[in-house]
XYZ file of N, CA and C in Angstrom:
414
model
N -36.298 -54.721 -59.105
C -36.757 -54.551 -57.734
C -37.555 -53.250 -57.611
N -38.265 -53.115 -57.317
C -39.876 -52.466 -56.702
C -38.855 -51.520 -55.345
N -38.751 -50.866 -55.638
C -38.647 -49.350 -54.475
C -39.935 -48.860 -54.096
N -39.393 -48.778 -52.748
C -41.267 -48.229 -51.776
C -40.202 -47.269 -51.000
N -41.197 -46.252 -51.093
C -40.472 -45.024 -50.402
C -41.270 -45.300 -48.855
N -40.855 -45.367 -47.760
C -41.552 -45.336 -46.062
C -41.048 -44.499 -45.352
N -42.168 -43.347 -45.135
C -42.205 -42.349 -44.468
C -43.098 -42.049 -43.349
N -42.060 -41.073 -42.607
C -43.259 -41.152 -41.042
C -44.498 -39.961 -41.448
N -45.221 -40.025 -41.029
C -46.785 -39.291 -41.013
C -46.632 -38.007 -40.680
N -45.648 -37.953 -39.745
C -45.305 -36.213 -39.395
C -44.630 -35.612 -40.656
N -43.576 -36.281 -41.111
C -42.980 -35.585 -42.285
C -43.832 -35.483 -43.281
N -44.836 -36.387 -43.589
C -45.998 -36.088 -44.740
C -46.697 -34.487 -44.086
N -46.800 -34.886 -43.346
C -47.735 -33.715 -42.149
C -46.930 -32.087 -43.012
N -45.239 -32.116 -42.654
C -44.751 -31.110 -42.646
C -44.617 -30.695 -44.433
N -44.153 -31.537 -44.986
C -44.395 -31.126 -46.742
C -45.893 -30.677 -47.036
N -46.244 -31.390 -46.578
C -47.810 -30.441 -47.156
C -47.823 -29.327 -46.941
N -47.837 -29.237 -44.773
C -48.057 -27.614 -44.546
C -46.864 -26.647 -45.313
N -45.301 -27.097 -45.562
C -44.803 -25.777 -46.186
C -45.328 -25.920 -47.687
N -46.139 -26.946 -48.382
C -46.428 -26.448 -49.277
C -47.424 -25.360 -49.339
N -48.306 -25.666 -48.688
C -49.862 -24.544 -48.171
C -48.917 -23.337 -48.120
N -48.071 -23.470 -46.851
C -47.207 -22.226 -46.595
C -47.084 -21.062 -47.895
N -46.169 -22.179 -48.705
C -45.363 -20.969 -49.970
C -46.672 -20.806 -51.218
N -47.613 -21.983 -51.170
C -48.633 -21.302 -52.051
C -48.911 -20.190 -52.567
N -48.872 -18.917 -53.405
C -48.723 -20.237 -54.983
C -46.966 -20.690 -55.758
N -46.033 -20.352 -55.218
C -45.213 -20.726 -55.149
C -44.602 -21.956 -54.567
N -43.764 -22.581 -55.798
C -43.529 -23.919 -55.623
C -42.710 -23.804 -53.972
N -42.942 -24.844 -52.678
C -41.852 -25.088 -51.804
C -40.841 -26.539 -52.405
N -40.261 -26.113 -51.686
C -38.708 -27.502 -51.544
C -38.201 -27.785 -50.731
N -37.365 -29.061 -50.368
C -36.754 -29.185 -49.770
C -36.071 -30.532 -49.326
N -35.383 -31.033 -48.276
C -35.203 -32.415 -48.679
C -35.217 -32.763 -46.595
N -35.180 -33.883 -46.745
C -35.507 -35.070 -45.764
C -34.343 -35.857 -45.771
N -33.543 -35.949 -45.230
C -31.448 -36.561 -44.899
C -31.918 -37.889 -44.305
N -31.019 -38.403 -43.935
C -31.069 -39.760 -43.671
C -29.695 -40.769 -43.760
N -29.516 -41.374 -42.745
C -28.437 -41.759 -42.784
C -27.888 -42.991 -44.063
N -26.368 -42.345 -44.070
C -25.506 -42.859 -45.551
C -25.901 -44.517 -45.517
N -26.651 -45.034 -47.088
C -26.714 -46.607 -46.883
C -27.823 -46.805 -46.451
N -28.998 -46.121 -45.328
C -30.361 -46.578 -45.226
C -31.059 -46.858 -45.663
N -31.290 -45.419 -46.287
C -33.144 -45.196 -47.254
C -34.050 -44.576 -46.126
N -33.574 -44.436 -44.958
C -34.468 -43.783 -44.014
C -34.623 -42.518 -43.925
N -35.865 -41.620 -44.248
C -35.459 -39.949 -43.818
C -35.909 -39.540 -42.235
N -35.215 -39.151 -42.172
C -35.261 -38.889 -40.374
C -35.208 -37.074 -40.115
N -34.352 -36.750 -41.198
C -34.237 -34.825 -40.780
C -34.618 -34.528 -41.497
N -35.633 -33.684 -41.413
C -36.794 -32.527 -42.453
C -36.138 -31.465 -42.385
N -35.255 -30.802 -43.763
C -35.073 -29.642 -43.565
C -35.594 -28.707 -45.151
N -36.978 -28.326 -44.375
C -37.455 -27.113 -45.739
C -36.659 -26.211 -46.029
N -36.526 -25.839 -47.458
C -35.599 -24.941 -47.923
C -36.275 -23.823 -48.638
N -35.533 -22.724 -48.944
C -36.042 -21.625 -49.811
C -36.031 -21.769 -51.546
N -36.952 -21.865 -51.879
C -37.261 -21.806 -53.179
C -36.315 -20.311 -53.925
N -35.412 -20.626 -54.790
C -34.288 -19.274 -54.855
C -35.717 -18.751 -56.178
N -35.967 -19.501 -56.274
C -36.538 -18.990 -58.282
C -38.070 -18.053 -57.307
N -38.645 -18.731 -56.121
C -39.790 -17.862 -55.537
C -41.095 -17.826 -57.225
N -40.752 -18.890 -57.511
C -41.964 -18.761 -58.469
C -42.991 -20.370 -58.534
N -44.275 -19.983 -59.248
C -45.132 -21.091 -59.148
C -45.160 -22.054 -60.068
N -44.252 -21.859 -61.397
C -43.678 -23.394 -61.672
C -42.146 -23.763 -62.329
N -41.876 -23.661 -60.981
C -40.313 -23.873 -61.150
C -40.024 -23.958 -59.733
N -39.079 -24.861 -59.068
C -38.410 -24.068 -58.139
C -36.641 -24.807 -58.051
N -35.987 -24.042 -57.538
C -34.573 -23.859 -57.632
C -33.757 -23.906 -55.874
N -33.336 -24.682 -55.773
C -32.898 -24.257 -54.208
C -31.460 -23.598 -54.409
N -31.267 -22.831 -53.465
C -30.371 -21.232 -53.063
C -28.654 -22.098 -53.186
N -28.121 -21.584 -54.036
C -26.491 -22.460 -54.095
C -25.989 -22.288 -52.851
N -26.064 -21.648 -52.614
C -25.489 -21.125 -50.954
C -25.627 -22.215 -49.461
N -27.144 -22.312 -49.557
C -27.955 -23.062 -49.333
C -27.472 -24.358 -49.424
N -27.925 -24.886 -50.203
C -27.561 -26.436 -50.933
C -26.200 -26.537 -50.486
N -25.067 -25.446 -50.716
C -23.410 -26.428 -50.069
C -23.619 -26.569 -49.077
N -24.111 -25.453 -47.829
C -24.366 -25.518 -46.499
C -24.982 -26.846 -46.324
N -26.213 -27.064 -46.560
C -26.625 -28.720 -46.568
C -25.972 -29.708 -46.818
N -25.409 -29.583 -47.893
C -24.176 -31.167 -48.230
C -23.013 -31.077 -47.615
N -22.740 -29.572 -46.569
C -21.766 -30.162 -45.748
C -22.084 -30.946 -44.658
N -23.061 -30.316 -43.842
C -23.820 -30.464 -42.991
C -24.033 -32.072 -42.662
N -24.734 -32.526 -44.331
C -25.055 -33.834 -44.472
C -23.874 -34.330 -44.257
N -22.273 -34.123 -45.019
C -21.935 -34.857 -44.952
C -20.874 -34.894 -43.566
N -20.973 -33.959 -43.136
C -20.331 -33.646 -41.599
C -21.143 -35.238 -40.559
N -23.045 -35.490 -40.735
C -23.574 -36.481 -40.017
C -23.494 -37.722 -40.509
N -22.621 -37.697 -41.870
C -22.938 -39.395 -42.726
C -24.342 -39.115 -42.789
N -24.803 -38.285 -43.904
C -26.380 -38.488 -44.044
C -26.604 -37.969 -45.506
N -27.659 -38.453 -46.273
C -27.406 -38.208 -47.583
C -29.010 -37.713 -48.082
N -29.470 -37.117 -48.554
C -30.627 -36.353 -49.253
C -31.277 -37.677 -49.622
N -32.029 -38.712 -48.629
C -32.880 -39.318 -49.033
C -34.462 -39.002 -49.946
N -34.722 -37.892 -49.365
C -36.133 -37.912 -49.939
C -35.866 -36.338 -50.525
N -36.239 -35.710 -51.928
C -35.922 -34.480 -52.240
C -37.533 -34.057 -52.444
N -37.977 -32.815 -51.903
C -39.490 -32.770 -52.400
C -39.830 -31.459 -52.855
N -40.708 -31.047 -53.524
C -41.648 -30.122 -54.126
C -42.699 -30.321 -54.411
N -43.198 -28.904 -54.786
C -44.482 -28.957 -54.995
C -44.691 -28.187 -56.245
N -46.375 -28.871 -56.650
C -46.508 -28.741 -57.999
C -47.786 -27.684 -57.637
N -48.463 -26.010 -57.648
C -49.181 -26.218 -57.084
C -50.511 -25.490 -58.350
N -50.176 -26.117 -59.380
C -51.568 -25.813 -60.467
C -51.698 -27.153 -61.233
N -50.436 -28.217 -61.215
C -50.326 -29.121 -62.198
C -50.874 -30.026 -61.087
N -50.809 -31.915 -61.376
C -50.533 -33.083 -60.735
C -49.436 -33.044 -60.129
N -49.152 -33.963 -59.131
C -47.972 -34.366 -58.503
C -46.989 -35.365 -59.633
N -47.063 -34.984 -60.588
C -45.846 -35.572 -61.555
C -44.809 -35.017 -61.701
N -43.228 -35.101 -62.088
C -42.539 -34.838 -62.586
C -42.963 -33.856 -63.894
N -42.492 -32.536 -63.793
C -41.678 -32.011 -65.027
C -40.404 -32.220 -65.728
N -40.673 -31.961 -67.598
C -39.245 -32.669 -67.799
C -38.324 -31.684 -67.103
N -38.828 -30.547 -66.828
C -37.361 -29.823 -66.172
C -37.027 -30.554 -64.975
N -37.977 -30.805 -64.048
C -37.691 -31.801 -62.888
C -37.003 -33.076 -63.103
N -37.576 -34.134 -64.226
C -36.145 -34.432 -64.769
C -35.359 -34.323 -64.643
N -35.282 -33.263 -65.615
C -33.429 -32.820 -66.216
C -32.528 -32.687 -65.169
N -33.560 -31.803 -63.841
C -32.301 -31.324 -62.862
C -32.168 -32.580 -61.629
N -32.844 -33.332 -61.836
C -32.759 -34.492 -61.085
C -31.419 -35.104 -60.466
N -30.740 -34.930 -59.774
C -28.835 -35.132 -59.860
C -28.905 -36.376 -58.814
N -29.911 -36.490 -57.716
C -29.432 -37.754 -57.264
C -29.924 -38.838 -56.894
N -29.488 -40.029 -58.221
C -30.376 -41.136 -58.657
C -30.747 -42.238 -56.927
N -30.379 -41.757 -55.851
C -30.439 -42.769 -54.756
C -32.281 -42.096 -54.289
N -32.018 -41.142 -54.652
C -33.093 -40.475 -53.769
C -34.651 -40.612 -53.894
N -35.571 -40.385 -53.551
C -37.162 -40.452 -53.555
C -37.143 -39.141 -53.595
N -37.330 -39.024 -55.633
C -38.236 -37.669 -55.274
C -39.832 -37.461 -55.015
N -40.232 -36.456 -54.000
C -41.705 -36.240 -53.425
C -42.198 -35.041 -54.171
N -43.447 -35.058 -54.973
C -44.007 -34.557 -55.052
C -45.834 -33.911 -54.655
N -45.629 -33.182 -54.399
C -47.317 -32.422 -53.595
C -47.988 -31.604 -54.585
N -49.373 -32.004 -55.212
C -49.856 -30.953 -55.627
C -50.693 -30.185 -54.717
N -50.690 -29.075 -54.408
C -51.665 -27.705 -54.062
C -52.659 -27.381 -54.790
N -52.571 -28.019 -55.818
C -53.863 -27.093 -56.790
C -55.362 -27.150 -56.210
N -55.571 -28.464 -55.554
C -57.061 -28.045 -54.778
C -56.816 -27.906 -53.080
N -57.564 -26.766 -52.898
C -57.155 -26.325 -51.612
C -57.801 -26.971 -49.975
N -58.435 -28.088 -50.832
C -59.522 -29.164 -49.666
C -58.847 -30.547 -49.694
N -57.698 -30.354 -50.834
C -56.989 -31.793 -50.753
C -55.209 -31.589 -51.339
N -54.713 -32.754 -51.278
C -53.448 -33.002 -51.481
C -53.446 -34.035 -52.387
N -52.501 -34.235 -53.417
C -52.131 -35.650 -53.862
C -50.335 -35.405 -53.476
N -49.960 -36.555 -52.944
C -48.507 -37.189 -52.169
C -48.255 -38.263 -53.240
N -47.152 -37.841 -53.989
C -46.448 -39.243 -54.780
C -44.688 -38.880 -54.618
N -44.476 -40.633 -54.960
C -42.468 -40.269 -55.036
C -42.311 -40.969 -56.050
N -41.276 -40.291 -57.003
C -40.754 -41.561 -57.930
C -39.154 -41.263 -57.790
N -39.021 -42.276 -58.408
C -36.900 -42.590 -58.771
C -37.019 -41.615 -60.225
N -35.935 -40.875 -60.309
C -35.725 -40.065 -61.347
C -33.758 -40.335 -61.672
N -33.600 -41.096 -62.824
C -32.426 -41.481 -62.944
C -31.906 -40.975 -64.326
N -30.767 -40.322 -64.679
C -31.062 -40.172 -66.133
C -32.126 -39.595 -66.425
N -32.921 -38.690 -66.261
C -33.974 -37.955 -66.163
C -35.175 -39.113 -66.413
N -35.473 -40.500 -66.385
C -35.979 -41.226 -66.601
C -37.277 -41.561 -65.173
N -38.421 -41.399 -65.236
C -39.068 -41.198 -64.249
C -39.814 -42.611 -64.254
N -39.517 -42.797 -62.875
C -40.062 -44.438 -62.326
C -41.161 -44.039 -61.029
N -42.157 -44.036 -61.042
C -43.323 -43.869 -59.740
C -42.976 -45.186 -59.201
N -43.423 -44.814 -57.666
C -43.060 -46.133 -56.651
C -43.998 -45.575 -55.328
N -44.660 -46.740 -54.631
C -45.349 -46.963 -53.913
C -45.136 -45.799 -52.869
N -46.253 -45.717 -52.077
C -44.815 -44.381 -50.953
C -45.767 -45.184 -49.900
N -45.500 -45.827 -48.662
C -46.317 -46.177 -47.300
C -45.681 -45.142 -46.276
N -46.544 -44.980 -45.548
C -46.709 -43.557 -44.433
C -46.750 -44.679 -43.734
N -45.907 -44.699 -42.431
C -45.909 -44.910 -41.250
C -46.216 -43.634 -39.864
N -46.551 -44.647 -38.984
C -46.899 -43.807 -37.556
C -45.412 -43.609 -36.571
């Protein structure tokens, strides 16, 4: 089965701008959504702990606060995103490796040209990288 990631236009809207934002440093962050959907509904950008341009790391501190949070609403890290901002919007094998949750759409943004964007998501399971359609809704 074919996974299509469907996302609203504002949240495309908002990953880009914090990517522009943290330029040249990678941003992150993830998009929640209720347990069992596939829908992301809460955009919450996070701090890049590593603050560098190819890598980024979100803050441990951080991250429990979120998975309580999440799991305080029944809501689970549907969409996880970063940005790539000298490479393509592909997966690194480190992105891979640290990949921990196989339900999710990871999003990637490249920055590298500053007149455009490329927007992709793939399934990352087993560090095993699957690209999948992404449709933007209004």
């Amino acid at each position: 089965m074919l996974n299509v990631l469907r996302i609203r236009r504002e949240f495309v809207d908002e990953i880009v701008a914090h990517a522009r934002r943290d330029h040249p440093d990678e941003a992150c962050g993830v998009i929640a959504g209720p347990v069992g959907s596939d829908r992301p509904e809460r955009f919450i950008p996070m701090l890049n702990a590593a603050r560098s341009p190819t890598f980024y790391e979100f803050d441990s501190g951080d991250l429990l606060k979120l998975y309580r949070e999440m799991d305080a609403n029944d809501e689970v890290p549907v969409v996880i995103y970063h940005s790539h901002t000298a490479t393509e919007a592909y997966p690194s094998r480190t992105d891979a490796n640290i990949a921990a949750e196989p339900d999710a759409h990871y999003v990637l943004v490249s920055t590298k040209d500053p007149d455009s964007h490329e927007f992709r998501s793939y399934r990352i399971v087993d560090a095993e990288i699957t690209e999948e359609p992404v449709e933007i809704v209004d």
